[in-house]
Tab-separated table of C-alpha atoms and ligand atoms in Angstrom:
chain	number	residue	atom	x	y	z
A	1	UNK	CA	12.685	-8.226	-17.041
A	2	UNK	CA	12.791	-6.259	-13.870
A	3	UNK	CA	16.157	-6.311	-11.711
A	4	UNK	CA	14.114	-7.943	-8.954
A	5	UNK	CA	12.390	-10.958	-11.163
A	6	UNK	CA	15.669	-11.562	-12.244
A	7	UNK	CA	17.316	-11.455	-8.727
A	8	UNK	CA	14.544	-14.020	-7.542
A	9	UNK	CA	15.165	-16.524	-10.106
A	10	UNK	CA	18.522	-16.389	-10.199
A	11	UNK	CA	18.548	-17.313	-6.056
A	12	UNK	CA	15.336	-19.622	-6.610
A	13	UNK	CA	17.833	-21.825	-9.041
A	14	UNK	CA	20.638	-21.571	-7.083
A	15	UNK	CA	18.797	-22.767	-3.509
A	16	UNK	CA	17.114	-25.344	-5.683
A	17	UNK	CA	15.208	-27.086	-2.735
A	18	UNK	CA	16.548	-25.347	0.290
A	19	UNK	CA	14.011	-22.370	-0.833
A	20	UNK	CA	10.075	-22.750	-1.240
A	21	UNK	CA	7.940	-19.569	-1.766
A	22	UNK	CA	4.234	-20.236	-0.811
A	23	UNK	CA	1.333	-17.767	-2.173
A	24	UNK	CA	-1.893	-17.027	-1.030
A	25	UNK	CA	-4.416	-16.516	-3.694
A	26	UNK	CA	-5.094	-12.770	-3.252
A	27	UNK	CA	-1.308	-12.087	-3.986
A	28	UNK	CA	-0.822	-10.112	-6.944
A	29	UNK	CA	0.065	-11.928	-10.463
A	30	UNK	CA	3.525	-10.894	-10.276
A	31	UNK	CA	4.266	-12.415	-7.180
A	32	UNK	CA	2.563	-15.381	-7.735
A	33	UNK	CA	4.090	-16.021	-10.717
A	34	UNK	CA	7.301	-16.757	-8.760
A	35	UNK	CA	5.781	-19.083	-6.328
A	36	UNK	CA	6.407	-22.685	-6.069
A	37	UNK	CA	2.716	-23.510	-4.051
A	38	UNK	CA	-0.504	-21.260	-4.433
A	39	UNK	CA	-3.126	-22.014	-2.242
A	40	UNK	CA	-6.160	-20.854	0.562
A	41	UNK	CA	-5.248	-20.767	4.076
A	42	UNK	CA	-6.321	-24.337	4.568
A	43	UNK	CA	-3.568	-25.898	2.124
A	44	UNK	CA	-0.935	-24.143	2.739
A	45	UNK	CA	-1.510	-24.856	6.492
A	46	UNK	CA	-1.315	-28.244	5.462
A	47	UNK	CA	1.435	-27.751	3.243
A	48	UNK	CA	3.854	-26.878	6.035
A	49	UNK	CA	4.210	-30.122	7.327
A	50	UNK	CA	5.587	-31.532	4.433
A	51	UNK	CA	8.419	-29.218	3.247
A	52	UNK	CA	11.848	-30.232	3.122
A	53	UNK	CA	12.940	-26.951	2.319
A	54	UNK	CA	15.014	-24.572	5.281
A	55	UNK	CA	14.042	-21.850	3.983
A	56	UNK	CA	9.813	-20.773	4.021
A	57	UNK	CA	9.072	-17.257	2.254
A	58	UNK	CA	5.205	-16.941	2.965
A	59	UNK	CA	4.066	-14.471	0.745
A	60	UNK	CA	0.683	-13.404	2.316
A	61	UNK	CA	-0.388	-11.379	5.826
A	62	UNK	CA	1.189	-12.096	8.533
A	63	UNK	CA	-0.664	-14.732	10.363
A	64	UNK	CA	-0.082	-16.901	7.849
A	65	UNK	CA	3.676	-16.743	8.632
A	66	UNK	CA	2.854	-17.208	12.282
A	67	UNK	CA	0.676	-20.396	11.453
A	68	UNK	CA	3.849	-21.671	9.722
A	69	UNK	CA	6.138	-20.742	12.392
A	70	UNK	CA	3.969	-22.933	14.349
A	71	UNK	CA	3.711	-25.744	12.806
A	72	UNK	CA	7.038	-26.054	10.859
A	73	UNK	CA	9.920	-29.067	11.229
A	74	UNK	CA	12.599	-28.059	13.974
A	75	UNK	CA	15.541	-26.004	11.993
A	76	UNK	CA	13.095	-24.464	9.357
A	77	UNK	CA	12.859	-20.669	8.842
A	78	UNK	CA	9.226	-18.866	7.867
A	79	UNK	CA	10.297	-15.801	6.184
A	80	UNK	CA	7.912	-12.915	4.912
A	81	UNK	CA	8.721	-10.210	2.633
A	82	UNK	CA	6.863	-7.685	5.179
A	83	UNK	CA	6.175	-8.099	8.344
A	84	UNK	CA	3.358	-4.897	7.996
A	85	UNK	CA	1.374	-7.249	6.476
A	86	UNK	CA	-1.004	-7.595	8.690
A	87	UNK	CA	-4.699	-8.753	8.641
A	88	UNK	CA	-7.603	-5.991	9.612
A	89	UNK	CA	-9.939	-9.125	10.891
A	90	UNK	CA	-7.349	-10.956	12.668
A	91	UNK	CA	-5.867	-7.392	14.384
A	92	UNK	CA	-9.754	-6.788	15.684
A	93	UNK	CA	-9.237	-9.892	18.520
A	94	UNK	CA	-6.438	-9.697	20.855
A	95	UNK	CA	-5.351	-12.624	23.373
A	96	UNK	CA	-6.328	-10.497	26.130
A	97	UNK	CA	-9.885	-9.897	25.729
A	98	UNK	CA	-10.381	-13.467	24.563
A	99	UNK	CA	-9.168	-14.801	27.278
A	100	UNK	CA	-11.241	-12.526	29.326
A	101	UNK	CA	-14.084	-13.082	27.103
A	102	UNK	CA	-13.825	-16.644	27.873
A	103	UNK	CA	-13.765	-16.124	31.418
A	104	UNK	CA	-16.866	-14.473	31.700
A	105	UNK	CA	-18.350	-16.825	29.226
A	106	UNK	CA	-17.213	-19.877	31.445
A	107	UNK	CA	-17.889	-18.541	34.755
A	108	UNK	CA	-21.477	-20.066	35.089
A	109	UNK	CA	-19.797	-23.311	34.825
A	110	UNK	CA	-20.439	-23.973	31.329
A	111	UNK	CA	-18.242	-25.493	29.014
A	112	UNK	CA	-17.293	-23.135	26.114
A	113	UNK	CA	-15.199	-24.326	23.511
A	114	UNK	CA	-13.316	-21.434	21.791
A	115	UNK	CA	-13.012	-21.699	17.759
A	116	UNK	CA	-10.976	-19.095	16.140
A	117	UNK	CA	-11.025	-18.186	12.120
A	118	UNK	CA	-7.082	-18.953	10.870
A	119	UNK	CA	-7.297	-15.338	10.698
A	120	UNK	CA	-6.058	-14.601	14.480
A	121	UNK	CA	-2.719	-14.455	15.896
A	122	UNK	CA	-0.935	-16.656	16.972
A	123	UNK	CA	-1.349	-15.762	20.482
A	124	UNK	CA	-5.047	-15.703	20.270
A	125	UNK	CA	-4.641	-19.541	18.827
A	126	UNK	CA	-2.755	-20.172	21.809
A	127	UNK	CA	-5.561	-18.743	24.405
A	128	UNK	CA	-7.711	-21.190	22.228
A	129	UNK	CA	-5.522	-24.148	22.364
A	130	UNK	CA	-5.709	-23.608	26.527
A	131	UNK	CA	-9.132	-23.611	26.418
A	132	UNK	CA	-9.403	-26.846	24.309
A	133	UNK	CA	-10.861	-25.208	21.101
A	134	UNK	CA	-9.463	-25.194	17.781
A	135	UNK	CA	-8.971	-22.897	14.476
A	136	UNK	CA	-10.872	-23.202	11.437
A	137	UNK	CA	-10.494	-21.850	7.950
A	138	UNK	CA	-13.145	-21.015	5.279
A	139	UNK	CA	-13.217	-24.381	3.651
A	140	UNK	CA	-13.086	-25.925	6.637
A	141	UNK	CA	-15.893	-24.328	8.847
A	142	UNK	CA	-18.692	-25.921	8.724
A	143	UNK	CA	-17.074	-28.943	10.210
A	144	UNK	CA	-15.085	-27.240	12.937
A	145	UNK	CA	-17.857	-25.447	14.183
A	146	UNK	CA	-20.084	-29.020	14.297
A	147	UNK	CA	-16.202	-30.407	15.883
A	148	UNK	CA	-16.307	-27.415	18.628
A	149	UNK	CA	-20.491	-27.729	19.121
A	150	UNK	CA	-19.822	-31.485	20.161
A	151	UNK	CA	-17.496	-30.608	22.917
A	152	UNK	CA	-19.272	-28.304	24.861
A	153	UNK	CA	-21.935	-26.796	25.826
A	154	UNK	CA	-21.279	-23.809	23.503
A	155	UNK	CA	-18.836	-22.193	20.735
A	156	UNK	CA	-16.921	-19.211	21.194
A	157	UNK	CA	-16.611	-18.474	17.650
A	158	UNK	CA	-14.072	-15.340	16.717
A	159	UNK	CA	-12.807	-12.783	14.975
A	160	UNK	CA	-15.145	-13.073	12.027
A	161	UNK	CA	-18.935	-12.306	13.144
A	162	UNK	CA	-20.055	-13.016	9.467
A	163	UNK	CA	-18.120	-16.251	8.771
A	164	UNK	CA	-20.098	-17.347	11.755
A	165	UNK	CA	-23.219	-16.859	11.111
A	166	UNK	CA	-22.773	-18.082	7.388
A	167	UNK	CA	-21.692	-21.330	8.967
A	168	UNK	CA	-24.585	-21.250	11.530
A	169	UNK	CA	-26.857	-21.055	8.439
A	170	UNK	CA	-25.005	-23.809	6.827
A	171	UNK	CA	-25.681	-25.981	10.170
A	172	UNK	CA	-28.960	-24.744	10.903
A	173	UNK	CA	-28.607	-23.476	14.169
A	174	UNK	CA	-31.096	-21.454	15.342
A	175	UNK	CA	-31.041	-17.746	15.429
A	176	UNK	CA	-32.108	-17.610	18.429
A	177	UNK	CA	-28.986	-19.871	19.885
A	178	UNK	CA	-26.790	-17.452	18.814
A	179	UNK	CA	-25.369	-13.998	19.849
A	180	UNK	CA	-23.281	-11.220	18.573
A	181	UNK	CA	-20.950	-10.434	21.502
A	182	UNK	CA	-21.861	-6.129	21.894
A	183	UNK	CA	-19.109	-4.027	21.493
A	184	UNK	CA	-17.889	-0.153	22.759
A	185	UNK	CA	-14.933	1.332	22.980
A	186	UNK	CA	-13.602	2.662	26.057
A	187	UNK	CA	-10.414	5.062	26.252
A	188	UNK	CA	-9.973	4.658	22.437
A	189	UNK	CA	-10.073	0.456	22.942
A	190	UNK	CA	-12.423	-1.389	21.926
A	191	UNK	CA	-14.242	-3.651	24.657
A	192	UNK	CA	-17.008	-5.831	24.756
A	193	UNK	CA	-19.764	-6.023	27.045
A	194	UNK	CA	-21.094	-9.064	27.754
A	195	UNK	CA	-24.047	-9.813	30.010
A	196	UNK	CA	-23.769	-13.138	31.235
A	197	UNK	CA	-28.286	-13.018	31.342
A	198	UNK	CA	-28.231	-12.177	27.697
A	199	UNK	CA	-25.879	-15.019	26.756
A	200	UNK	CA	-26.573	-17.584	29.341
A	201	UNK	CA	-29.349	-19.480	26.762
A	202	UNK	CA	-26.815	-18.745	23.235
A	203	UNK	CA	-24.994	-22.190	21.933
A	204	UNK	CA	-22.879	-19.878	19.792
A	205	UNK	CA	-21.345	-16.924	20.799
A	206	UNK	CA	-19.980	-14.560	18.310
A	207	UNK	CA	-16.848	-11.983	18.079
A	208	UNK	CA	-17.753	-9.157	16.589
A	209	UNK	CA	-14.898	-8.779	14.062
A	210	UNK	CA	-15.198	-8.551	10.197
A	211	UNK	CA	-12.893	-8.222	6.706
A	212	UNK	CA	-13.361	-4.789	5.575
A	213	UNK	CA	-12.545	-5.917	2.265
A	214	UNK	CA	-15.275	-8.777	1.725
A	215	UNK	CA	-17.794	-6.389	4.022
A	216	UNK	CA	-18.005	-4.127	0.752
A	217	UNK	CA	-20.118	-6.951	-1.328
A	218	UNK	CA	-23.522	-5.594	-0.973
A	219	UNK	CA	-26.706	-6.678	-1.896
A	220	UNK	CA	-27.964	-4.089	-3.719
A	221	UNK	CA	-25.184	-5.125	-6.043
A	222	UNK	CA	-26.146	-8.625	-6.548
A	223	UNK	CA	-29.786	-7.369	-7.125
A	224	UNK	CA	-28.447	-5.077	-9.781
A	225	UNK	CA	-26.443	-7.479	-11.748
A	226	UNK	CA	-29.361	-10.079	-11.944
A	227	UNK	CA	-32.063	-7.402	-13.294
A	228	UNK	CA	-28.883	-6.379	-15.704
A	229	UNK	CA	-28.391	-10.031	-16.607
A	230	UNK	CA	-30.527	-12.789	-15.298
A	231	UNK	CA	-28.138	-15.371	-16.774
A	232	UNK	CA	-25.509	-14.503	-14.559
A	233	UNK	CA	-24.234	-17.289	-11.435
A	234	UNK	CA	-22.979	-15.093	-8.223
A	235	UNK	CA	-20.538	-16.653	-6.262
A	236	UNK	CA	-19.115	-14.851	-3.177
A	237	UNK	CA	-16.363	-15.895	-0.340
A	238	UNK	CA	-18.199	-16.255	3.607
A	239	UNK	CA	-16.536	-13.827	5.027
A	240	UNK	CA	-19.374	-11.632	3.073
A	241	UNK	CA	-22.189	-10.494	5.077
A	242	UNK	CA	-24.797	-13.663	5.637
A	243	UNK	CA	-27.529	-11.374	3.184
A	244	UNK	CA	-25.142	-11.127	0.397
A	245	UNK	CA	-24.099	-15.291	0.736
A	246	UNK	CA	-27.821	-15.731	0.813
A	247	UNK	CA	-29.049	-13.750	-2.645
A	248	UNK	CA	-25.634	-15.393	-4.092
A	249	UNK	CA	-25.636	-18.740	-6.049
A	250	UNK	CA	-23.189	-20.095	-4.156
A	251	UNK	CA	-20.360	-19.327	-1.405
A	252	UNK	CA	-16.940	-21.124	-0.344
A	253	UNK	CA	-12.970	-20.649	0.020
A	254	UNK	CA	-11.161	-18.740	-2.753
A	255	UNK	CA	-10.562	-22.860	-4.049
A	256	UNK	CA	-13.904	-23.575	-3.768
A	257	UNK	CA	-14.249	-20.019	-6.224
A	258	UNK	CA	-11.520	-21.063	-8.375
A	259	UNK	CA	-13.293	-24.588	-8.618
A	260	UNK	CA	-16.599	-23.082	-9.049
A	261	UNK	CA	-15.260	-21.170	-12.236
A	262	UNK	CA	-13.139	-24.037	-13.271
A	263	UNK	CA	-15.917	-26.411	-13.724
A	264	UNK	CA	-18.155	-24.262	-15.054
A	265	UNK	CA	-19.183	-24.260	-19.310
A	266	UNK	CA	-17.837	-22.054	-21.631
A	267	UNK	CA	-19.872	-19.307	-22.118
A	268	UNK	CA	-21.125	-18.520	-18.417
A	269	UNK	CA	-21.257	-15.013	-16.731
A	270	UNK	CA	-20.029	-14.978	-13.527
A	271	UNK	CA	-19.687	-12.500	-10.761
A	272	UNK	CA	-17.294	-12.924	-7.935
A	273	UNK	CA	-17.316	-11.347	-4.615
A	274	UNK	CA	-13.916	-11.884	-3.114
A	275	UNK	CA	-10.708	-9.974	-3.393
A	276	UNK	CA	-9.880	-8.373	-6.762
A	277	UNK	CA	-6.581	-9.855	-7.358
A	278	UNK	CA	-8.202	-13.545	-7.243
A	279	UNK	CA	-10.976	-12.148	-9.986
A	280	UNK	CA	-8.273	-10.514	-12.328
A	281	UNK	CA	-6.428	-13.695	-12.383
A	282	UNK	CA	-9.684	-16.013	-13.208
A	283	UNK	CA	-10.670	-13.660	-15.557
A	284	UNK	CA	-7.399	-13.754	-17.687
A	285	UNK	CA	-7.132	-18.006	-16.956
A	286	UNK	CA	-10.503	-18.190	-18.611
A	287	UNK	CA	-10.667	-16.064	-21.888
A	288	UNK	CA	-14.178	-18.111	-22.820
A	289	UNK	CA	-15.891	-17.080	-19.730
A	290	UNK	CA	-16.948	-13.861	-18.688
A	291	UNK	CA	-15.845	-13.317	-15.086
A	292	UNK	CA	-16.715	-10.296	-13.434
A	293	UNK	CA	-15.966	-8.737	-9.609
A	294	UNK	CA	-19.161	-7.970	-7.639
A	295	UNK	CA	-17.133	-4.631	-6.855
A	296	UNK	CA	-13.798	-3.910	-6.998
A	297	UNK	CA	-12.573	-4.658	-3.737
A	298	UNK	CA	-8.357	-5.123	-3.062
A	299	UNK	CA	-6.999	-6.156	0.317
A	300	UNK	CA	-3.869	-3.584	0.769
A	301	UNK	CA	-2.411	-5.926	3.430
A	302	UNK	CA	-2.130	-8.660	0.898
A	303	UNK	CA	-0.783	-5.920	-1.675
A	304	UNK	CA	1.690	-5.150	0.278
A	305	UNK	CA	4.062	-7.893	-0.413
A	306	UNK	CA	5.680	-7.091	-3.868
A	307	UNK	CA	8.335	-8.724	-6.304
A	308	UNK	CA	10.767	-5.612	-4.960
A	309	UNK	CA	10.419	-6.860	-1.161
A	310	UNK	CA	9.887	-10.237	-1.628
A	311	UNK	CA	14.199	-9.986	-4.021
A	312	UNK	CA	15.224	-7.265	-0.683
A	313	UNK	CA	14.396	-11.040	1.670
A	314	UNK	CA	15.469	-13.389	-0.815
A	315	UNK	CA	18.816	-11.865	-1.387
A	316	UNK	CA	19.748	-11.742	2.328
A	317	UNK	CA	17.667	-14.621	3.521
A	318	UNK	CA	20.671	-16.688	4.680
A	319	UNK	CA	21.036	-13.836	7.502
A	320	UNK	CA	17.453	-12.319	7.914
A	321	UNK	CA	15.511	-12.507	11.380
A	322	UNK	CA	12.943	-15.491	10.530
A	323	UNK	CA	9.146	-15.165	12.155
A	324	UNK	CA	9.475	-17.087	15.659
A	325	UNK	CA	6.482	-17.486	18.150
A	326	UNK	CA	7.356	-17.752	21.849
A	327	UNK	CA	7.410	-21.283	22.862
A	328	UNK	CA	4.776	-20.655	25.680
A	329	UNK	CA	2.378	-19.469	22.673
A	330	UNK	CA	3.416	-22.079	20.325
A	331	UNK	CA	2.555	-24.737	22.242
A	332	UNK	CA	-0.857	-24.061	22.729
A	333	UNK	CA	-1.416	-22.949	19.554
A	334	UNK	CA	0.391	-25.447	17.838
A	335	UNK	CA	-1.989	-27.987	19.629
A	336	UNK	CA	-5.043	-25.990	18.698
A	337	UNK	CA	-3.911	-26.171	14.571
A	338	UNK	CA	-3.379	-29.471	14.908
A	339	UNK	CA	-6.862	-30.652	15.946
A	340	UNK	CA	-8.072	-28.737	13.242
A	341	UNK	CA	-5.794	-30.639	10.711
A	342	UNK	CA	-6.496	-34.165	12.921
A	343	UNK	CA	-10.361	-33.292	12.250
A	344	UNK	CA	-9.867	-33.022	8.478
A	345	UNK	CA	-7.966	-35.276	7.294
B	1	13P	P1	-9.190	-18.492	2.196
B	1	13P	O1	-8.114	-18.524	1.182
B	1	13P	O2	-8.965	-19.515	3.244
B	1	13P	O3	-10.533	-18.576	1.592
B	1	13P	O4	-9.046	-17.093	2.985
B	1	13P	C1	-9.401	-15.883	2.578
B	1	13P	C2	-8.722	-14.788	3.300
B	1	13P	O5	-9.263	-13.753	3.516
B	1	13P	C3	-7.354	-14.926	3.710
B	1	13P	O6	-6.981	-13.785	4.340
B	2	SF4	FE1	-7.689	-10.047	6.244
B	2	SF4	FE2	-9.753	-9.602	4.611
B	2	SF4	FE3	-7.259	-9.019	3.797
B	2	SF4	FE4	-8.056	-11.593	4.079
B	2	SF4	S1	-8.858	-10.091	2.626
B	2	SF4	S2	-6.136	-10.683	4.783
B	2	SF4	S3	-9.448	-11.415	5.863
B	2	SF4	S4	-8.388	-8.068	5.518
C-alpha cells in the first residue's frame, strides 16, 4: 500500500467522526475509494447540512468547496486537497459581468430572474441570490428553470449555454423565446454584447459558457456507434451539446447515468458520454455489461485532486487554512442555494 493510503486511513480511524471526505463522481478510483459519501453536485449539496463532522475534505473542483462553505453548520471547516481545482464552465462567468448583464437585461423594467448552474462561484451565486434567482444542478434543472420562469418575466440562465437549452427542450419552450447572449472579447476579456432590441421578446436568456470536457461528445460519434452496433442504448450527461442529447437514448446527472446502467439487463451495450473516470468505474462495477465511453474525455480539474494531496491536507488538517466565503457573498448566496434545496425537497 502506498505511504499516502496508509497515512489517510490511519487519520480517517483516528478522527473517527470529526473527519468526513465527500467525492464527486468524476474523482478518480483511488480517491474515491477513501471517501465516506460519493455523490453528483445535487447530493452532496444536500449532504452538507447534515454532517456532524468539523472537519469537510471535498474532494472535487472548487466550487463545490465554496457551495459547502456556504451552507455548512457554524464551526465546520470545508477543506480541499487543491485549491487549483477549478472548473473551466464555472471560471467562464464572473460576478461582474453578471451583474452587469442583469442590469442591462432589467433596465426595460422587466423582471429577470437569474438561475445559475451549481457550477459558478460563489460570488456569482451571490449576484443571483440579490437578484432573487436561484442555482440549479443537472438533476435538478428542469424544475428550477420552470421555479425561475414562474417568477418573472424571464430567466437569466448561466454559465452553461447547453444545459440550457437541453432543459428548454425538456420544457418545451420555444426556440424562438430564447437567446444565446453574443459574445467578443475586448482587451483579451471576454464581453458580451447584448442588444436590449434583440432580447427584449426572449423568455430565456442564455450565458454563453460551456464544459470543454462534455463539449467533445459529438454526433458523428453516436451515428457511428449505432451503424457499428444497432443494439447499443446511448446515454449522455446535459451539459453535452442539445444535438448529441437529442440522437442519444437518454440524458441526466452522472446518478441518473449510474442508475441508468444500474437498472439495466445483463447483457446490454452501452455508451456513455460523460467524464471518463465515471465510465471506467461503471465499467469495472458491471463485469456482465458492456459499458463503453462515447470518447474518451477526462476533466483535468477533477484529476487534479490525488491520494498524495488529499494525505499532504489530511495530515495537517487540524492547522490548514479552511475555504471561507466573505460574509457579504455568503449571504446572498447562501439564500440563493437554499431556494434551490426549499424547491426540491
Ligand atoms: P453532476 O454530478 O451534478 O451531474 O455534475 C457534473 C459536473 O460536471 C460536475 O462538475
Ligand atoms: Fe467543470 Fe466540466 Fe470538469 Fe465538471 S467536467 S468540473 S463542468 S470542466
Amino acid at each position: 500500500m502506498e505511504n499516502s493510503v496508509r497515512d489517510i486511513l490511519a487519520i480517517k480511524e483516528a478522527m473517527g467522526s470529526r473527519l468526513a471526505i465527500l467525492g464527486h463522481h468524476y474523482q478518480s478510483d483511488a480517491v474515491i475509494a477513501l471517501t465516506d459519501i460519493q455523490g453528483d453536485s445535487l447530493e452532496l449539496a444536500r449532504r452538507i447540512g447534515d454532517l456532524d463532522a468539523e472537519h469537510i475534505v471535498f474532494c472535487g473542483v472548487f466550487f463545490m468547496a465554496e457551495s459547502a462553505a456556504i451552507l455548512r453548520r457554524p464551526g465546520q471547516k470545508i477543506h480541499i486537497p487543491d485549491t487549483n481545482a477549478t472548473c473551466p464552465m464555472a471560471d467562464m462567468a464572473d460576478a461582474g459581468r453578471v451583474e452587469a448583464a442583469l442590469n442591462i437585461l432589467q433596465a426595460d423594467g422587466r423582471t429577470i430572474i437569474p438561475l445559475t448552474y451549481v457550477n459558478s462561484s460563489a460570488a456569482v451565486k451571490g449576484v443571483v441570490g440579490r437578484f432573487g434567482g436561484s442555482v440549479c444542478t443537472s438533476a435538478n434543472a428542469a424544475t428550477m428553470l420552470a421555479w425561475a420562469m414562474e417568477r418573472g418575466d424571464g430567466v437569466l440562465f448561466l454559465p452553461d449555454k447547453h444545459l440550457a437549452m437541453n432543459t428548454a427542450n425538456a420544457l418545451n419552450i420555444p426556440e424562438g423565446a430564447r437567446v444565446i447572449l453574443p459574445q467578443g472579447v475586448i482587451d483579451g476579456d471576454p464581453r458580451l454584447f447584448i442588444d436590449p432590441a434583440t432580447v427584449a421578446d426572449k423568455r430565456l436568456m442564455v450565458w454563453p459558457g460551456y464544459c470543454p470536457i462534455h463539449e467533445k461528445f459529438s454526433v458523428q460519434t453516436v451515428a457511428e456507434l449505432r451503424t457499428r452496433n444497432p443494439d447499443i442504448k446511448i446515454v449522455v450527461h446535459p451539459e453535452c451539446d442539445p444535438a448529441v442529447v437529442q440522437a442519444a437514448d437518454g440524458s441526466g446527472s452522472t446518478t441518473y447515468l449510474i442508475n441508468y446502467v444500474t437498472e439495466a439487463p445483463a447483457g446490454s451495450i452501452i455508451s456513455i458520454g460523460t467524464e471518463i473516470n465515471l465510465v471506467s468505474r461503471l465499467a469495472k462495477r458491471f463485469p456482465d455489461k458492456t459499458i463503453k465511453p462515447l470518447s474518451l474525455s477526462q476533466c483535468d480539474d477533477m484529476a487534479k485532486i490525488t491520494t498524495d494531496n488529499l494525505a499532504a491536507l489530511l495530515r495537517g488538517i487540524e492547522t490548514a487554512t479552511p475555504v471561507e466565503v466573505d460574509e457579504t457573498i455568503k449571504t446572498p448566496a447562501r439564500l440563493a442555494l437554499q431556494r434551490m434545496l426549499d424547491a426540491c425537497a
